[in-house]
Amino acid sequence: MAATTAHDKILIIDFGSQVTQLIARRIRESGVYCEIHPFQSAQAAFDKLQPKGVIFSGGPGSVPAEGSPRAPQVVIESGLPILGICYGQQVLCHQLGGTVEGGHAAEFGRADVQVLADSPLFEGIWQKGGAYPVWMSHGDRVTQLPDGFEVKATSENAPFAVAADEKRRFYTTMFHPEVVHTRDGAKLLSNFVHNICGCKSDWTMAAYRQEMIAKICDQVGAGKVICGLSGGVDSAVAAVLIHEAIGDQLTCVFVDHGLMRLGEAEEVVRLFRDHYNIPLVHVNAEDMFLAELERCGSDPEAKRKAIGRLFIEVFEAEAKKIGGAEFLAQGTLYPDVIESVSFTGGPSVTIKSHHNVGGLPERMKMKLVEPLRELFKDEVRVLGRELGLPEAFVGRHPFPGPGLAIRCPGEISKEKLDILRKADAIYLDEIRKAGLYDKIWQAFAVLLPVRTVGVMGDYRTYDHVCALRAVTSIDGMTADFYPFDMNFLGRAATRIINEVKGINRVVYDVTSKPPGTIEWE
């Protein structure tokens, strides 16, 4: 909290919605700092954070059910503005004496709300008498409002789509303003935090950079820090920020497992040794990782665990060689922090490895330096630009910790990885040439564990099938396939087949990614 004490703050109490993180993202996009805390620990977070307003998220629970989640009464009685969303509306109304019932017509997906009365929540966006599209996701609903509440908007299956007690500054919506499907939903949230809660827009990356540098210096003092580089954006931004704070007290360790995209290992070394002149230990461990992966066969979980274990072993050995380091830097992001304390059953403490396949052992007994733990992924990219990292690095598509191993289902070999690396590079090159790279959230090639018979020229071939995937996403929680035209796919497939020996067929994956799924296996 040292980096955020000077800012106005909003507390989001999480009741388990899949899109709670989107509430935080929308609020931060409006320049206001906020944190998400599960309902079980919300009172402690409320006392510590001292927010200017509180938001109750949606959730899968049913308020009438015995043992369903409740909000701390101290929050409701605090006199602060509260916005209840979906389940948040229901639980707030219930705890204020209203009635919530199940058994009514549910609403899932798009709906239209009819605005019945003006409200500070609607200022500058919705007008009395207008109809506006929103996103609903509810089964239960409020059937009797608490005293002091009045209806501001209604929908076909939600008679209290928006209800408020404006004297006490309690506002509720049955729909989800945080999702993009709700028209002007982000502005509605901005109205709540700015106009109703009175928050200032003082959450910027320039301010965060300076505040975090001071925090790192205070935490580390004259101590030494080691940072494990994965080659991804998170660890790179963390390392550059820490180096700006403490200089050569930081040493980076780059464990090159041979599973990166074409040319990326060399790019990491150039960036840190040549551009930033940051002390870097480059460990070429490709042979070790490949030998272990070949022993794993085709079991994806065995491969993940092997990569995580070897990364830890190599990193730990190099840390001992450096000697004297008492601090470990990690690129932990805010979603990692949120997920590690999820009320839905996640572990209470999770240390993120740079390969997302396991934690660092307790025997290392190092203090953690996590300068990004308050940031979302898009905020990390903004901070990277603020620090001067090259755009080609900061804007690069996300890459999984296990690297190409996750994009090569079945048995792993150097030959298959090299084939995949070349195909992937051609695919991304074509995307860049078409001016589509920044419009796509993530694109990659996959070498499928099947071979097919094909004809190339006058010869029959029996080679691998390559799958191409490209998705659009706002937040990485959900994704949909990118609608390439056939001319693009034809160009990319032709180049891959002609230039990559070992591939004779290319397919395009048009599946979507629902919340919580991993990217391929």
Short mmCIF file of C-alpha atoms in Angstrom, two decimals:
data_model
loop_
_atom_site.label_atom_id
_atom_site.label_comp_id
_atom_site.label_asym_id
_atom_site.label_seq_id
_atom_site.Cartn_x
_atom_site.Cartn_y
_atom_site.Cartn_z
CA MET A 1 0.00 0.00 0.00
CA ALA A 2 2.98 2.35 0.35
CA ALA A 3 2.73 3.32 -3.31
CA THR A 4 -0.96 4.22 -3.16
CA THR A 5 -1.64 5.85 0.21
CA ALA A 6 -1.79 9.36 -1.27
CA HIS A 7 -4.52 8.51 -3.78
CA ASP A 8 -8.30 8.54 -3.48
CA LYS A 9 -9.40 4.91 -3.42
CA ILE A 10 -12.38 2.69 -4.18
CA LEU A 11 -12.91 -0.69 -2.52
CA ILE A 12 -14.51 -3.43 -4.64
CA ILE A 13 -15.99 -6.24 -2.57
CA ASP A 14 -15.87 -9.43 -4.63
CA PHE A 15 -18.80 -11.83 -4.38
CA GLY A 16 -17.39 -14.14 -7.04
CA SER A 17 -18.36 -12.70 -10.42
CA GLN A 18 -16.22 -13.78 -13.37
CA VAL A 19 -16.00 -10.15 -14.45
CA THR A 20 -15.16 -8.45 -11.15
CA GLN A 21 -11.72 -7.59 -12.50
CA LEU A 22 -13.40 -5.58 -15.25
CA ILE A 23 -14.91 -3.26 -12.63
CA ALA A 24 -11.42 -2.46 -11.37
CA ARG A 25 -10.07 -1.98 -14.88
CA ARG A 26 -12.84 0.47 -15.79
CA ILE A 27 -12.29 2.49 -12.62
CA ARG A 28 -8.53 2.63 -13.08
CA GLU A 29 -9.04 3.65 -16.69
CA SER A 30 -10.89 6.68 -15.31
CA GLY A 31 -7.80 7.61 -13.25
CA VAL A 32 -8.94 6.32 -9.86
CA TYR A 33 -7.09 3.71 -7.80
CA CYS A 34 -9.10 0.71 -6.58
CA GLU A 35 -8.58 -2.71 -5.06
CA ILE A 36 -10.59 -5.93 -5.11
CA HIS A 37 -11.02 -7.92 -1.90
CA PRO A 38 -13.19 -11.02 -1.29
CA PHE A 39 -16.20 -10.52 0.94
CA GLN A 40 -14.70 -12.63 3.75
CA SER A 41 -11.83 -10.17 4.28
CA ALA A 42 -13.67 -7.04 3.17
CA GLN A 43 -13.95 -5.46 6.60
CA ALA A 44 -10.18 -5.61 7.19
CA ALA A 45 -9.58 -4.23 3.70
CA PHE A 46 -12.11 -1.46 4.33
CA ASP A 47 -10.35 -0.45 7.54
CA LYS A 48 -6.92 -0.47 5.88
CA LEU A 49 -7.82 1.10 2.55
CA GLN A 50 -10.02 3.92 3.90
CA PRO A 51 -11.84 4.26 0.55
CA LYS A 52 -14.05 7.10 -0.60
CA GLY A 53 -16.61 4.65 -1.96
CA VAL A 54 -17.43 0.95 -2.19
CA ILE A 55 -18.68 -1.29 -5.00
CA PHE A 56 -20.37 -4.65 -4.42
CA SER A 57 -19.67 -6.99 -7.37
CA GLY A 58 -21.91 -9.59 -8.91
CA GLY A 59 -21.61 -13.25 -8.04
CA PRO A 60 -23.00 -16.75 -8.55
CA GLY A 61 -24.67 -16.98 -5.13
CA SER A 62 -28.37 -16.73 -4.31
CA VAL A 63 -29.18 -14.23 -1.56
CA PRO A 64 -32.17 -16.23 -0.23
CA ALA A 65 -30.00 -19.36 0.15
CA GLU A 66 -28.70 -20.19 3.60
CA GLY A 67 -25.02 -19.30 4.01
CA SER A 68 -24.85 -17.09 0.91
CA PRO A 69 -22.31 -14.25 1.00
CA ARG A 70 -23.02 -11.01 2.84
CA ALA A 71 -21.34 -7.61 2.99
CA PRO A 72 -19.81 -6.33 6.24
CA GLN A 73 -22.45 -4.32 8.06
CA VAL A 74 -19.83 -1.72 9.01
CA VAL A 75 -19.44 -0.87 5.32
CA ILE A 76 -23.17 -0.34 4.86
CA GLU A 77 -23.33 1.83 7.98
CA SER A 78 -20.20 3.85 7.12
CA GLY A 79 -22.04 6.64 5.33
CA LEU A 80 -19.91 6.15 2.21
CA PRO A 81 -21.42 5.85 -1.28
CA ILE A 82 -22.12 2.25 -2.35
CA LEU A 83 -22.79 0.86 -5.81
CA GLY A 84 -24.27 -2.65 -5.88
CA ILE A 85 -24.05 -4.59 -9.16
CA CYS A 86 -26.30 -7.63 -9.83
CA TYR A 87 -25.74 -9.86 -6.76
CA GLY A 88 -24.39 -6.69 -5.15
CA GLN A 89 -27.78 -5.03 -5.67
CA GLN A 90 -29.57 -7.99 -4.18
CA VAL A 91 -27.37 -8.35 -1.11
CA LEU A 92 -27.41 -4.61 -0.38
CA CYS A 93 -31.20 -4.45 -0.66
CA HIS A 94 -31.58 -7.58 1.47
CA GLN A 95 -29.35 -6.23 4.24
CA LEU A 96 -31.27 -2.94 4.20
CA GLY A 97 -34.61 -4.70 4.68
CA GLY A 98 -35.72 -5.34 1.12
CA THR A 99 -36.84 -8.66 -0.35
CA VAL A 100 -34.98 -10.87 -2.86
CA GLU A 101 -36.66 -13.88 -4.48
CA GLY A 102 -35.85 -16.59 -6.97
CA GLY A 103 -38.21 -18.28 -9.38
CA HIS A 104 -38.78 -15.30 -11.65
CA ALA A 105 -37.85 -15.03 -15.31
CA ALA A 106 -34.08 -14.91 -15.59
CA GLU A 107 -32.12 -12.61 -17.88
CA PHE A 108 -28.82 -13.63 -19.46
CA GLY A 109 -27.29 -11.52 -22.18
CA ARG A 110 -28.46 -8.38 -23.91
CA ALA A 111 -31.44 -6.44 -22.61
CA ASP A 112 -32.81 -2.92 -22.91
CA VAL A 113 -33.40 -0.68 -19.90
CA GLN A 114 -35.92 2.14 -19.93
CA VAL A 115 -34.82 5.18 -17.89
CA LEU A 116 -37.66 6.41 -15.70
CA ALA A 117 -35.96 9.19 -13.74
CA ASP A 118 -32.80 11.27 -13.78
CA SER A 119 -29.89 10.34 -11.52
CA PRO A 120 -26.29 11.48 -10.92
CA LEU A 121 -25.36 8.00 -12.11
CA PHE A 122 -26.70 8.83 -15.58
CA GLU A 123 -25.25 12.34 -15.90
CA GLY A 124 -24.07 13.07 -19.43
CA ILE A 125 -24.95 9.61 -20.77
CA TRP A 126 -28.54 8.43 -20.21
CA GLN A 127 -31.68 10.58 -20.33
CA LYS A 128 -35.12 10.16 -18.84
CA GLY A 129 -37.37 8.38 -21.32
CA GLY A 130 -34.50 6.78 -23.23
CA ALA A 131 -33.87 3.08 -23.81
CA TYR A 132 -30.32 1.72 -23.61
CA PRO A 133 -28.73 -1.71 -24.20
CA VAL A 134 -27.14 -3.41 -21.18
CA TRP A 135 -25.79 -6.84 -20.24
CA MET A 136 -27.81 -8.89 -17.76
CA SER A 137 -26.84 -12.08 -15.94
CA HIS A 138 -29.26 -12.94 -13.14
CA GLY A 139 -31.76 -15.50 -11.95
CA ASP A 140 -32.95 -14.01 -8.64
CA ARG A 141 -34.19 -10.45 -8.40
CA VAL A 142 -35.26 -7.84 -5.87
CA THR A 143 -39.04 -7.87 -5.45
CA GLN A 144 -39.36 -5.24 -2.72
CA LEU A 145 -37.01 -2.29 -2.35
CA PRO A 146 -35.80 -1.07 1.05
CA ASP A 147 -37.25 2.11 2.49
CA GLY A 148 -35.83 5.21 0.82
CA PHE A 149 -35.15 3.57 -2.55
CA GLU A 150 -36.81 4.57 -5.80
CA VAL A 151 -36.72 3.00 -9.25
CA LYS A 152 -34.56 4.82 -11.79
CA ALA A 153 -34.72 2.33 -14.68
CA THR A 154 -36.48 -0.90 -15.53
CA SER A 155 -36.23 -3.77 -18.03
CA GLU A 156 -38.58 -6.50 -19.16
CA ASN A 157 -37.42 -8.99 -16.52
CA ALA A 158 -35.87 -6.62 -13.98
CA PRO A 159 -38.43 -4.15 -12.60
CA PHE A 160 -35.64 -2.57 -10.52
CA ALA A 161 -32.90 -2.53 -13.19
CA VAL A 162 -31.56 0.62 -11.48
CA ALA A 163 -32.71 1.61 -8.01
CA ALA A 164 -31.20 4.17 -5.67
CA ASP A 165 -31.47 5.85 -2.30
CA GLU A 166 -29.78 9.08 -3.31
CA LYS A 167 -30.04 10.61 0.17
CA ARG A 168 -27.78 7.85 1.54
CA ARG A 169 -25.87 7.64 -1.78
CA PHE A 170 -26.76 3.96 -2.33
CA TYR A 171 -26.99 3.03 -6.02
CA THR A 172 -27.77 -0.39 -7.49
CA THR A 173 -27.93 -1.92 -10.97
CA MET A 174 -29.26 -5.32 -11.95
CA PHE A 175 -27.07 -5.25 -15.08
CA HIS A 176 -23.27 -5.25 -15.42
CA PRO A 177 -21.92 -1.79 -16.35
CA GLU A 178 -18.35 -3.12 -16.42
CA VAL A 179 -18.75 -5.20 -19.59
CA VAL A 180 -18.43 -3.63 -23.03
CA HIS A 181 -21.92 -4.80 -24.02
CA THR A 182 -23.47 -2.20 -21.68
CA ARG A 183 -23.72 1.13 -23.48
CA ASP A 184 -21.69 3.80 -21.67
CA GLY A 185 -21.11 1.40 -18.78
CA ALA A 186 -17.59 2.72 -18.19
CA LYS A 187 -18.98 6.27 -18.02
CA LEU A 188 -21.62 5.14 -15.54
CA LEU A 189 -18.87 3.77 -13.29
CA SER A 190 -16.91 6.97 -13.80
CA ASN A 191 -19.93 8.99 -12.69
CA PHE A 192 -20.11 6.95 -9.51
CA VAL A 193 -16.46 7.31 -8.53
CA HIS A 194 -16.05 10.95 -9.60
CA ASN A 195 -19.42 12.68 -9.22
CA ILE A 196 -20.87 10.65 -6.35
CA CYS A 197 -17.77 9.56 -4.41
CA GLY A 198 -15.76 12.69 -5.24
CA CYS A 199 -12.56 10.89 -6.26
CA LYS A 200 -9.78 12.71 -8.08
CA SER A 201 -8.25 11.30 -11.29
CA ASP A 202 -4.75 11.04 -9.82
CA TRP A 203 -3.89 7.43 -10.70
CA THR A 204 -1.24 7.71 -13.45
CA MET A 205 1.73 5.59 -14.47
CA ALA A 206 4.08 8.57 -14.14
CA ALA A 207 3.05 8.95 -10.50
CA TYR A 208 3.16 5.19 -9.92
CA ARG A 209 6.69 5.03 -11.33
CA GLN A 210 8.04 7.62 -8.92
CA GLU A 211 6.14 6.24 -5.93
CA MET A 212 7.29 2.68 -6.61
CA ILE A 213 10.94 3.72 -7.06
CA ALA A 214 10.80 5.30 -3.60
CA LYS A 215 9.16 2.17 -2.19
CA ILE A 216 11.79 -0.14 -3.73
CA CYS A 217 14.64 1.97 -2.36
CA ASP A 218 13.04 1.95 1.08
CA GLN A 219 12.46 -1.81 1.03
CA VAL A 220 15.82 -2.89 -0.38
CA GLY A 221 18.20 -0.33 1.12
CA ALA A 222 21.74 -1.45 0.33
CA GLY A 223 20.71 -5.07 -0.30
CA LYS A 224 21.12 -7.14 -3.45
CA VAL A 225 18.22 -8.25 -5.64
CA ILE A 226 18.01 -11.03 -8.20
CA CYS A 227 15.29 -11.17 -10.84
CA GLY A 228 14.35 -14.13 -12.99
CA LEU A 229 13.69 -12.99 -16.55
CA SER A 230 11.28 -15.04 -18.62
CA GLY A 231 11.57 -12.94 -21.76
CA GLY A 232 8.04 -11.63 -21.27
CA VAL A 233 6.80 -8.12 -20.65
CA ASP A 234 6.05 -8.48 -16.93
CA SER A 235 9.47 -9.53 -15.70
CA ALA A 236 11.19 -7.12 -18.10
CA VAL A 237 9.22 -4.11 -16.85
CA ALA A 238 9.78 -5.15 -13.24
CA ALA A 239 13.53 -5.46 -13.84
CA VAL A 240 13.86 -2.08 -15.58
CA LEU A 241 11.86 -0.34 -12.84
CA ILE A 242 13.96 -1.93 -10.07
CA HIS A 243 17.19 -1.09 -11.90
CA GLU A 244 16.08 2.53 -12.13
CA ALA A 245 15.62 2.48 -8.37
CA ILE A 246 18.76 0.64 -7.18
CA GLY A 247 21.08 0.31 -10.19
CA ASP A 248 23.69 -2.44 -10.05
CA GLN A 249 22.30 -3.85 -6.80
CA LEU A 250 20.08 -5.79 -9.22
CA THR A 251 21.24 -8.86 -11.15
CA CYS A 252 18.93 -10.52 -13.67
CA VAL A 253 19.03 -14.24 -14.41
CA PHE A 254 17.68 -15.32 -17.79
CA VAL A 255 17.10 -19.07 -17.92
CA ASP A 256 17.01 -19.80 -21.66
CA HIS A 257 15.05 -23.05 -21.86
CA GLY A 258 15.02 -23.22 -25.66
CA LEU A 259 11.24 -22.86 -25.81
CA MET A 260 10.99 -19.22 -26.90
CA ARG A 261 9.88 -17.79 -30.21
CA LEU A 262 12.37 -17.19 -33.03
CA GLY A 263 15.04 -14.68 -32.03
CA GLU A 264 13.49 -13.75 -28.68
CA ALA A 265 16.28 -15.07 -26.46
CA GLU A 266 18.79 -12.95 -28.35
CA GLU A 267 16.46 -9.95 -28.07
CA VAL A 268 16.30 -10.27 -24.27
CA VAL A 269 20.09 -10.39 -23.99
CA ARG A 270 20.51 -7.34 -26.25
CA LEU A 271 17.88 -5.34 -24.42
CA PHE A 272 19.31 -5.86 -20.96
CA ARG A 273 23.03 -6.00 -21.66
CA ASP A 274 23.33 -3.45 -24.45
CA HIS A 275 20.37 -1.09 -24.15
CA TYR A 276 19.97 -0.89 -20.36
CA ASN A 277 23.38 -2.20 -19.26
CA ILE A 278 21.73 -4.23 -16.50
CA PRO A 279 23.87 -7.03 -15.01
CA LEU A 280 22.59 -10.20 -16.67
CA VAL A 281 23.40 -13.88 -16.25
CA HIS A 282 22.35 -15.77 -19.40
CA VAL A 283 22.00 -19.49 -18.72
CA ASN A 284 21.70 -21.65 -21.84
CA ALA A 285 19.76 -24.62 -20.50
CA GLU A 286 18.13 -25.79 -23.74
CA ASP A 287 19.68 -29.25 -23.76
CA MET A 288 18.68 -29.88 -20.15
CA PHE A 289 15.06 -28.88 -20.74
CA LEU A 290 14.74 -30.81 -24.00
CA ALA A 291 16.15 -33.99 -22.46
CA GLU A 292 13.64 -33.78 -19.60
CA LEU A 293 10.72 -33.00 -21.92
CA GLU A 294 11.53 -35.95 -24.14
CA ARG A 295 11.30 -38.17 -21.06
CA CYS A 296 7.84 -36.73 -20.25
CA GLY A 297 6.27 -38.08 -23.43
CA SER A 298 2.94 -36.48 -24.39
CA ASP A 299 1.45 -35.77 -20.93
CA PRO A 300 0.85 -31.98 -20.86
CA GLU A 301 0.81 -31.71 -17.06
CA ALA A 302 4.05 -33.69 -16.78
CA LYS A 303 5.64 -31.30 -19.26
CA ARG A 304 4.45 -28.23 -17.35
CA LYS A 305 5.72 -29.56 -14.05
CA ALA A 306 9.05 -30.54 -15.55
CA ILE A 307 9.57 -27.06 -16.97
CA GLY A 308 8.68 -25.45 -13.65
CA ARG A 309 10.93 -27.76 -11.63
CA LEU A 310 13.92 -27.32 -13.93
CA PHE A 311 13.47 -23.55 -14.02
CA ILE A 312 13.57 -23.47 -10.22
CA GLU A 313 16.61 -25.74 -10.04
CA VAL A 314 18.59 -23.72 -12.59
CA PHE A 315 17.56 -20.39 -11.12
CA GLU A 316 18.41 -21.50 -7.59
CA ALA A 317 21.85 -22.73 -8.68
CA GLU A 318 22.62 -19.39 -10.35
CA ALA A 319 21.36 -17.44 -7.34
CA LYS A 320 23.85 -19.31 -5.15
CA LYS A 321 26.67 -18.41 -7.53
CA ILE A 322 25.77 -14.73 -7.34
CA GLY A 323 25.74 -14.87 -3.56
CA GLY A 324 24.59 -12.32 -1.02
CA ALA A 325 21.19 -11.59 -2.57
CA GLU A 326 18.44 -11.46 0.02
CA PHE A 327 15.68 -10.15 -2.26
CA LEU A 328 13.90 -11.88 -5.14
CA ALA A 329 12.15 -9.74 -7.75
CA GLN A 330 9.05 -11.14 -9.48
CA GLY A 331 6.70 -9.85 -12.15
CA THR A 332 3.59 -10.67 -10.12
CA LEU A 333 0.55 -8.77 -11.42
CA TYR A 334 -2.65 -7.75 -9.65
CA PRO A 335 -4.73 -10.54 -11.24
CA ASP A 336 -2.26 -13.04 -9.70
CA VAL A 337 -2.82 -11.43 -6.30
CA ILE A 338 -6.60 -11.47 -6.71
CA GLU A 339 -6.68 -15.10 -7.81
CA SER A 340 -4.43 -16.22 -4.95
CA VAL A 341 -6.98 -15.01 -2.37
CA SER A 342 -10.13 -15.93 -4.28
CA PHE A 343 -12.98 -16.93 -1.98
CA THR A 344 -13.93 -19.66 -4.45
CA GLY A 345 -11.27 -21.97 -3.09
CA GLY A 346 -7.90 -20.79 -4.37
CA PRO A 347 -4.86 -21.04 -2.13
CA SER A 348 -4.37 -18.23 0.34
CA VAL A 349 -0.78 -17.71 -0.70
CA THR A 350 0.54 -18.27 -4.20
CA ILE A 351 4.01 -17.32 -5.41
CA LYS A 352 4.00 -16.90 -9.16
CA SER A 353 6.85 -18.51 -11.02
CA HIS A 354 7.85 -16.99 -14.31
CA HIS A 355 6.48 -20.07 -16.02
CA ASN A 356 3.12 -20.20 -14.25
CA VAL A 357 3.73 -23.83 -13.40
CA GLY A 358 4.81 -23.73 -9.77
CA GLY A 359 6.20 -21.64 -6.96
CA LEU A 360 9.71 -21.05 -5.74
CA PRO A 361 10.73 -23.29 -2.83
CA GLU A 362 10.62 -22.00 0.73
CA ARG A 363 14.24 -23.07 1.23
CA MET A 364 15.36 -20.06 -0.79
CA LYS A 365 14.12 -17.85 2.07
CA MET A 366 14.26 -14.63 0.07
CA LYS A 367 12.19 -11.50 0.56
CA LEU A 368 9.99 -10.65 -2.39
CA VAL A 369 10.15 -7.43 -4.38
CA GLU A 370 7.00 -7.23 -6.51
CA PRO A 371 6.70 -3.73 -8.00
CA LEU A 372 3.87 -4.67 -10.38
CA ARG A 373 1.56 -6.42 -7.94
CA GLU A 374 -0.91 -3.48 -7.99
CA LEU A 375 -1.15 -3.37 -11.81
CA PHE A 376 -3.19 -5.05 -14.52
CA LYS A 377 -1.52 -6.24 -17.73
CA ASP A 378 -2.48 -3.19 -19.76
CA GLU A 379 -1.15 -0.95 -16.99
CA VAL A 380 2.17 -2.82 -17.09
CA ARG A 381 2.44 -2.00 -20.79
CA VAL A 382 1.78 1.67 -20.06
CA LEU A 383 4.46 1.59 -17.35
CA GLY A 384 6.87 -0.09 -19.78
CA ARG A 385 6.37 2.76 -22.24
CA GLU A 386 6.83 5.24 -19.40
CA LEU A 387 10.17 3.55 -18.65
CA GLY A 388 11.24 3.73 -22.29
CA LEU A 389 11.13 0.05 -23.23
CA PRO A 390 10.97 -0.45 -27.02
CA GLU A 391 7.43 -0.60 -28.37
CA ALA A 392 8.20 -3.87 -30.18
CA PHE A 393 8.89 -5.40 -26.78
CA VAL A 394 6.15 -3.74 -24.73
CA GLY A 395 3.41 -4.36 -27.29
CA ARG A 396 4.33 -7.96 -27.97
CA HIS A 397 1.57 -10.56 -27.79
CA PRO A 398 1.36 -12.54 -24.53
CA PHE A 399 3.52 -15.65 -24.41
CA PRO A 400 2.94 -18.54 -21.98
CA GLY A 401 5.56 -19.39 -19.38
CA PRO A 402 6.05 -22.95 -20.71
CA GLY A 403 6.76 -21.35 -24.08
CA LEU A 404 6.44 -23.39 -27.24
CA ALA A 405 6.01 -26.55 -25.18
CA ILE A 406 2.36 -25.63 -24.69
CA ARG A 407 2.00 -25.08 -28.44
CA CYS A 408 3.46 -28.43 -29.37
CA PRO A 409 0.98 -31.02 -28.05
CA GLY A 410 2.33 -34.54 -27.86
CA GLU A 411 5.98 -35.51 -27.58
CA ILE A 412 8.58 -32.73 -27.69
CA SER A 413 11.76 -32.75 -29.76
CA LYS A 414 14.16 -30.06 -30.97
CA GLU A 415 13.18 -30.81 -34.56
CA LYS A 416 9.49 -30.18 -33.85
CA LEU A 417 10.25 -27.02 -31.89
CA ASP A 418 12.37 -25.64 -34.73
CA ILE A 419 9.59 -26.37 -37.24
CA LEU A 420 7.08 -24.63 -34.99
CA ARG A 421 9.38 -21.64 -34.41
CA LYS A 422 9.73 -21.03 -38.14
CA ALA A 423 6.01 -21.42 -38.85
CA ASP A 424 5.13 -19.09 -35.99
CA ALA A 425 7.59 -16.44 -37.21
CA ILE A 426 6.13 -16.51 -40.74
CA TYR A 427 2.57 -16.25 -39.40
CA LEU A 428 3.42 -13.23 -37.22
CA ASP A 429 5.35 -11.65 -40.09
CA GLU A 430 2.30 -11.86 -42.33
CA ILE A 431 0.13 -10.39 -39.58
CA ARG A 432 2.51 -7.44 -39.22
CA LYS A 433 2.67 -6.91 -42.99
CA ALA A 434 -1.13 -6.80 -43.07
CA GLY A 435 -1.14 -4.12 -40.33
CA LEU A 436 -3.11 -6.39 -38.00
CA TYR A 437 -0.65 -7.09 -35.17
CA ASP A 438 -1.96 -4.42 -32.80
CA LYS A 439 -5.58 -5.27 -33.58
CA ILE A 440 -5.08 -8.85 -32.41
CA TRP A 441 -4.61 -9.64 -28.72
CA GLN A 442 -2.71 -12.88 -29.31
CA ALA A 443 -1.71 -14.92 -32.37
CA PHE A 444 0.40 -18.04 -32.60
CA ALA A 445 1.02 -21.27 -34.47
CA VAL A 446 0.56 -24.77 -33.03
CA LEU A 447 2.20 -27.94 -34.30
CA LEU A 448 -0.47 -30.61 -34.01
CA PRO A 449 0.46 -34.18 -32.98
CA VAL A 450 -0.80 -35.61 -36.29
CA ARG A 451 0.65 -36.09 -39.76
CA THR A 452 -1.18 -36.13 -43.07
CA VAL A 453 -0.43 -37.22 -46.61
CA GLY A 454 -0.04 -34.38 -49.06
CA VAL A 455 1.30 -33.69 -52.54
CA MET A 456 3.94 -31.03 -53.10
CA GLY A 457 4.95 -30.71 -56.73
CA ASP A 458 5.51 -34.22 -58.05
CA TYR A 459 6.06 -35.78 -54.63
CA ARG A 460 3.88 -37.26 -51.94
CA THR A 461 4.63 -36.01 -48.45
CA TYR A 462 3.80 -37.25 -44.98
CA ASP A 463 4.30 -34.26 -42.71
CA HIS A 464 2.91 -32.26 -39.79
CA VAL A 465 -0.28 -30.22 -39.61
CA CYS A 466 0.08 -26.65 -38.39
CA ALA A 467 -2.83 -24.84 -36.73
CA LEU A 468 -3.01 -21.04 -36.64
CA ARG A 469 -4.82 -19.18 -33.90
CA ALA A 470 -5.58 -15.47 -33.48
CA VAL A 471 -7.93 -13.97 -30.93
CA THR A 472 -9.29 -10.57 -30.03
CA SER A 473 -9.75 -9.64 -26.39
CA ILE A 474 -10.04 -6.58 -24.21
CA ASP A 475 -8.87 -8.12 -20.96
CA GLY A 476 -7.63 -11.66 -21.66
CA MET A 477 -10.50 -13.12 -19.62
CA THR A 478 -12.54 -13.98 -22.70
CA ALA A 479 -11.52 -14.05 -26.34
CA ASP A 480 -13.00 -14.57 -29.78
CA PHE A 481 -11.26 -15.64 -32.98
CA TYR A 482 -10.05 -12.94 -35.35
CA PRO A 483 -12.03 -12.99 -38.65
CA PHE A 484 -9.19 -13.11 -41.19
CA ASP A 485 -10.23 -12.95 -44.82
CA MET A 486 -9.37 -15.95 -46.98
CA ASN A 487 -6.74 -14.04 -48.95
CA PHE A 488 -4.70 -13.50 -45.78
CA LEU A 489 -5.04 -17.11 -44.67
CA GLY A 490 -4.06 -18.27 -48.15
CA ARG A 491 -0.89 -16.14 -48.11
CA ALA A 492 0.13 -17.24 -44.63
CA ALA A 493 -0.56 -20.94 -45.31
CA THR A 494 1.28 -20.87 -48.65
CA ARG A 495 4.37 -19.31 -47.11
CA ILE A 496 4.42 -21.77 -44.21
CA ILE A 497 4.08 -24.80 -46.48
CA ASN A 498 6.67 -23.51 -48.96
CA GLU A 499 9.24 -22.24 -46.45
CA VAL A 500 8.99 -24.68 -43.53
CA LYS A 501 10.17 -28.18 -44.22
CA GLY A 502 8.04 -30.63 -42.26
CA ILE A 503 4.60 -29.00 -42.67
CA ASN A 504 2.24 -29.87 -45.50
CA ARG A 505 -1.12 -28.65 -44.21
CA VAL A 506 -2.34 -25.52 -42.37
CA VAL A 507 -5.68 -25.08 -40.59
CA TYR A 508 -7.20 -22.06 -38.82
CA ASP A 509 -8.72 -22.43 -35.34
CA VAL A 510 -12.00 -20.53 -34.97
CA THR A 511 -12.93 -21.52 -31.41
CA SER A 512 -13.60 -18.87 -28.77
CA LYS A 513 -12.06 -18.72 -25.31
CA PRO A 514 -14.53 -18.65 -22.39
CA PRO A 515 -13.43 -17.30 -18.99
CA GLY A 516 -10.83 -19.32 -17.13
CA THR A 517 -9.55 -21.51 -19.98
CA ILE A 518 -5.91 -21.86 -20.88
CA GLU A 519 -4.81 -20.97 -24.34
CA TRP A 520 -4.42 -24.34 -26.02
CA GLU A 521 -4.04 -27.65 -24.18
#
